[in-house]
Amino acid sequence: MKKYFSLSVFCLLAIIMTSFGQIEDKRGLVAKGAELVKVRDDFSFTEGPAINRQGDVYFTDQPNDRIYIWNPNSNQISLFKEGAGRSNGLYFQLDGTLIAAADLNNELWAIDPKSGKETVLVPSFRGKKLNGPNDVWVRPGGGLYFTDPLYPRPYWEGIRGKEMEQDGQHVYFLSADRAELFRVAEDLKQPNGIVGTPDGKLLYVADIGDKKTWRYDINEDGYLTNKTLFCEMGSDGMTIDDRGNVYLTGKGVTVFDKKGEQIAHIPVPENWTANVCFGATDRRTLFITAMGSVYTLKMKARGVW
């Protein structure tokens, strides 16, 4: 989750997660004989994995204010950007621009993938600071959706560190031409993970505060309709595969099919699994961020662009 855990919570989760179980896979999503591989474990709290066209995965170490790159060919990790605005969720536009939910100053950023230079896309809403943009998804036809829950940060000062300026925790849409910014979901407790289908027709939003994930129809103008309960589980981060299965995180990775039926569970030996995406050029490597570590798992299912 996008907040720092107290010692008591760590202890409770440690008890829950001490037994590292076997992968449950009803539909053959995981490659035969595949095992979870720890790539590195010297971070503070990893988040926001996002794949570029070359199959590299960018991810954040949020407390240390850095963005890293995992190269699937070498299985090596390199530093991309320091001073990353405390970026959390990431997502690539089709033109290669990296979109980042940067909650140092409660902003949404666009980052040049070559220079690392950032541009602030969303500094505020209706003249007030956002709570802290958290996760983001870019739709194929342009425009993007992002969640804005409140997780008070130790680096926020004064009243801003205790109270939100917005009147709730909502989901927003920013048009492709950046001319329009408006709310598309205002009735959720704490929206967090977000992902859409590759045809741009459906959007999944995890309300981690209400332990539910919702599915919406996406209108051409960006508004959402036909809110439908997808499953009785919230999520921190999310991804989707070429079969339309939705991957939720928290206690490992839990996979649901299009109908909202649980079809797989991937245990991860950490207190919390924050986020997930498909990496590598064939998009058949599941890349998992969990606490101070990152993991990979070979898959039969394939990620979508």
XYZ file of C-alpha atoms in Angstrom:
305
model
C 0.000 0.000 0.000
C 1.176 3.531 -0.552
C 1.929 4.305 3.061
C 4.524 3.370 5.606
C 3.690 0.504 7.945
C 3.864 0.710 11.716
C 5.828 -1.968 13.591
C 2.604 -3.560 14.866
C 1.269 -3.939 11.322
C 4.574 -5.384 10.177
C 4.404 -7.989 12.943
C 0.824 -8.963 12.107
C 1.599 -9.322 8.403
C 4.744 -11.258 9.162
C 2.667 -13.870 10.993
C 0.270 -14.100 8.075
C 3.052 -14.421 5.507
C 5.514 -16.712 7.312
C 4.304 -19.741 5.388
C 5.282 -19.214 1.756
C 2.787 -21.398 -0.089
C 2.642 -22.838 -3.583
C 1.335 -21.020 -6.620
C -2.335 -21.734 -7.305
C -3.068 -21.652 -11.040
C -6.388 -22.967 -12.377
C -6.036 -21.748 -15.970
C -2.392 -22.302 -16.845
C -1.262 -18.699 -16.554
C 2.206 -19.484 -15.187
C 4.886 -21.100 -17.361
C 5.514 -24.768 -16.622
C 8.093 -25.226 -13.875
C 8.459 -21.476 -13.322
C 9.546 -20.227 -9.924
C 9.448 -16.801 -8.338
C 12.883 -15.181 -8.661
C 14.125 -12.368 -6.435
C 16.038 -9.883 -8.588
C 17.149 -7.442 -5.860
C 16.231 -6.651 -2.270
C 18.156 -3.529 -1.236
C 15.411 -0.929 -1.758
C 13.137 0.712 0.833
C 9.675 0.346 -0.756
C 9.263 -0.522 -4.421
C 6.277 0.561 -6.486
C 4.831 1.574 -9.842
C 6.309 -0.889 -12.397
C 5.696 0.172 -16.000
C 6.913 -1.376 -19.260
C 8.270 0.584 -22.231
C 8.264 -0.522 -25.879
C 11.628 -2.251 -25.499
C 10.343 -4.433 -22.656
C 12.289 -2.651 -19.911
C 10.444 -2.106 -16.650
C 10.711 1.215 -14.823
C 9.814 1.186 -11.133
C 10.082 3.469 -8.133
C 11.760 3.296 -4.750
C 9.335 5.802 -3.305
C 10.897 6.588 0.114
C 14.297 7.131 -1.531
C 12.812 9.323 -4.290
C 14.251 7.319 -7.181
C 13.141 5.600 -10.389
C 15.008 2.504 -11.567
C 15.081 0.441 -14.781
C 15.096 -3.347 -14.967
C 16.627 -4.728 -18.178
C 15.125 -8.160 -18.949
C 18.025 -9.213 -21.194
C 20.729 -8.717 -18.580
C 18.452 -9.035 -15.540
C 20.258 -5.953 -14.231
C 18.808 -2.868 -12.554
C 20.112 0.648 -13.149
C 19.204 4.075 -11.798
C 17.106 6.244 -14.125
C 16.275 9.307 -12.057
C 16.991 10.777 -8.633
C 14.755 13.544 -7.364
C 11.697 11.848 -8.852
C 9.081 13.875 -6.993
C 8.507 10.904 -4.690
C 6.899 9.185 -7.662
C 4.652 6.245 -6.949
C 2.670 4.811 -9.874
C 4.108 4.994 -13.406
C 2.776 4.368 -16.918
C 4.139 4.925 -20.428
C 2.342 6.821 -23.158
C 2.524 5.449 -26.698
C 5.081 8.131 -27.606
C 7.423 6.876 -24.870
C 6.747 9.631 -22.345
C 6.712 8.323 -18.786
C 3.739 9.500 -16.706
C 4.419 9.590 -12.965
C 2.180 10.069 -9.959
C 4.515 12.376 -8.041
C 3.193 13.041 -4.558
C 6.040 15.149 -3.155
C 3.970 18.176 -4.115
C 0.802 16.236 -5.029
C 1.345 16.472 -8.789
C 1.148 14.424 -11.973
C 4.330 14.513 -14.054
C 5.414 13.703 -17.610
C 9.067 12.563 -17.747
C 11.226 12.515 -20.882
C 12.620 8.939 -21.140
C 15.957 10.142 -22.558
C 16.800 13.181 -20.466
C 14.770 12.373 -17.372
C 13.495 15.952 -17.347
C 10.020 16.339 -15.865
C 7.056 18.537 -16.800
C 4.194 19.082 -14.384
C 0.943 18.029 -16.059
C -1.389 18.499 -13.087
C -0.311 20.837 -10.258
C -3.730 21.107 -8.587
C -7.490 20.769 -9.052
C -9.885 23.698 -8.696
C -7.157 25.765 -7.100
C -6.357 23.230 -4.376
C -3.655 20.610 -3.968
C -4.539 17.029 -4.803
C -4.329 14.461 -2.008
C -1.420 12.654 -3.653
C -1.739 11.122 -7.144
C -1.070 7.453 -6.709
C -1.599 5.199 -9.712
C -2.141 6.046 -13.362
C -3.339 4.365 -16.571
C -3.056 5.849 -20.075
C -5.832 4.866 -22.471
C -4.952 3.903 -26.068
C -6.735 6.843 -27.699
C -5.026 9.385 -25.469
C -6.005 10.819 -22.137
C -5.255 9.247 -18.808
C -6.890 8.260 -15.549
C -5.329 8.536 -12.106
C -6.349 7.802 -8.537
C -5.931 10.350 -5.751
C -6.181 8.724 -2.307
C -4.760 10.243 0.856
C -1.706 8.659 2.468
C -0.115 11.307 4.730
C 3.640 11.410 4.166
C 6.342 12.177 6.727
C 7.884 14.682 4.279
C 4.708 16.802 4.077
C 4.872 19.777 6.404
C 2.284 21.505 8.590
C -1.444 21.109 8.069
C -0.876 19.602 4.616
C 0.565 16.529 6.269
C -2.623 15.925 8.248
C -5.615 17.095 6.239
C -6.523 16.882 2.562
C -7.548 19.960 0.617
C -9.850 18.057 -1.734
C -13.309 17.054 -0.500
C -12.675 13.336 -0.872
C -10.566 10.631 -2.487
C -11.471 10.423 -6.159
C -10.530 9.236 -9.657
C -9.628 11.844 -12.314
C -9.382 12.024 -16.096
C -6.942 14.237 -17.989
C -7.705 14.671 -21.685
C -5.136 13.882 -24.377
C -4.718 17.568 -25.245
C -4.326 18.352 -21.505
C -7.127 20.926 -21.783
C -9.619 19.151 -19.541
C -9.242 17.691 -16.059
C -12.307 16.353 -14.277
C -13.435 13.748 -11.788
C -14.915 10.522 -13.080
C -15.553 8.671 -9.775
C -16.455 10.501 -6.573
C -18.153 7.784 -4.509
C -15.184 5.607 -3.519
C -13.548 5.386 -0.097
C -9.900 5.127 -1.130
C -9.253 4.416 -4.818
C -5.801 3.047 -5.426
C -4.912 0.573 -8.179
C -6.176 1.311 -11.695
C -5.912 -0.368 -15.099
C -7.882 -0.477 -18.340
C -8.354 -2.921 -21.190
C -6.179 -2.548 -24.320
C -9.206 -1.624 -26.442
C -9.855 1.318 -24.138
C -13.423 0.243 -23.377
C -13.231 -0.892 -19.746
C -11.581 0.553 -16.647
C -10.905 -1.304 -13.390
C -10.490 0.697 -10.189
C -9.547 -0.879 -6.869
C -11.106 0.742 -3.808
C -8.598 -0.520 -1.273
C -10.414 1.311 1.525
C -13.622 -0.623 0.830
C -11.973 -3.923 -0.151
C -13.636 -3.918 -3.567
C -12.664 -3.575 -7.206
C -15.058 -1.941 -9.659
C -15.398 -2.120 -13.429
C -16.594 0.815 -15.551
C -17.429 1.403 -19.195
C -15.286 4.162 -20.703
C -17.011 6.790 -22.815
C -15.251 8.533 -25.689
C -15.286 11.812 -23.735
C -13.493 10.185 -20.800
C -16.457 9.860 -18.462
C -17.234 6.504 -16.854
C -20.587 4.698 -16.844
C -22.113 1.390 -15.765
C -20.239 0.959 -12.487
C -20.217 -2.774 -11.715
C -18.732 -4.706 -8.802
C -15.929 -6.836 -10.228
C -14.719 -8.597 -7.083
C -14.754 -8.347 -3.296
C -11.087 -7.442 -2.998
C -9.215 -4.166 -3.068
C -5.736 -3.757 -4.461
C -2.633 -1.620 -4.303
C -1.463 -2.002 -7.892
C -2.985 -3.770 -10.895
C -2.285 -5.154 -14.343
C -4.123 -7.105 -17.031
C -3.130 -9.885 -19.459
C -4.046 -10.784 -23.042
C -6.815 -13.075 -21.815
C -8.528 -10.249 -19.978
C -7.512 -11.526 -16.541
C -6.949 -8.870 -13.874
C -4.038 -9.135 -11.424
C -4.506 -7.582 -7.957
C -1.883 -7.139 -5.255
C -1.640 -7.065 -1.473
C -0.977 -10.506 -0.001
C 0.920 -11.722 -3.027
C -0.715 -11.493 -6.443
C -4.310 -12.662 -6.919
C -5.719 -13.157 -10.414
C -9.369 -12.876 -11.465
C -10.870 -13.727 -14.842
C -13.194 -11.427 -16.822
C -16.180 -12.559 -14.752
C -14.499 -11.739 -11.449
C -13.770 -15.353 -10.507
C -10.475 -15.986 -8.728
C -8.347 -18.259 -10.900
C -4.828 -17.920 -9.499
C -2.789 -16.801 -6.519
C 0.951 -16.167 -6.491
C 2.387 -16.017 -2.953
C 5.235 -13.559 -2.472
C 7.485 -13.910 0.606
C 7.136 -10.299 1.742
C 4.819 -8.476 4.155
C 3.153 -6.617 1.287
C 3.034 -6.863 -2.492
C 2.578 -3.367 -3.871
C 2.362 -3.611 -7.636
C 2.799 -5.750 -10.730
C 3.222 -5.547 -14.513
C 4.336 -7.692 -17.449
C 7.868 -7.089 -18.705
C 10.354 -8.235 -21.361
C 9.939 -7.941 -25.146
C 7.449 -10.826 -25.266
C 5.644 -9.517 -22.180
C 5.653 -12.949 -20.592
C 7.590 -12.056 -17.451
C 5.575 -10.931 -14.470
C 7.490 -8.190 -12.652
C 6.467 -7.772 -9.008
C 7.344 -4.992 -6.553
C 7.086 -6.032 -2.900
C 8.433 -4.072 0.067
C 12.175 -3.544 -0.507
C 12.411 -6.182 -3.217
C 11.526 -6.877 -6.834
C 10.694 -10.321 -8.250
C 10.056 -11.939 -11.620
C 7.997 -14.943 -12.677
C 7.839 -16.537 -16.144
C 4.314 -16.706 -17.523
C 2.276 -18.374 -20.266
C -0.160 -15.482 -20.177
C 1.075 -12.350 -21.854
C 0.792 -8.711 -20.886
C -0.886 -6.183 -23.159
C 0.313 -2.844 -24.481
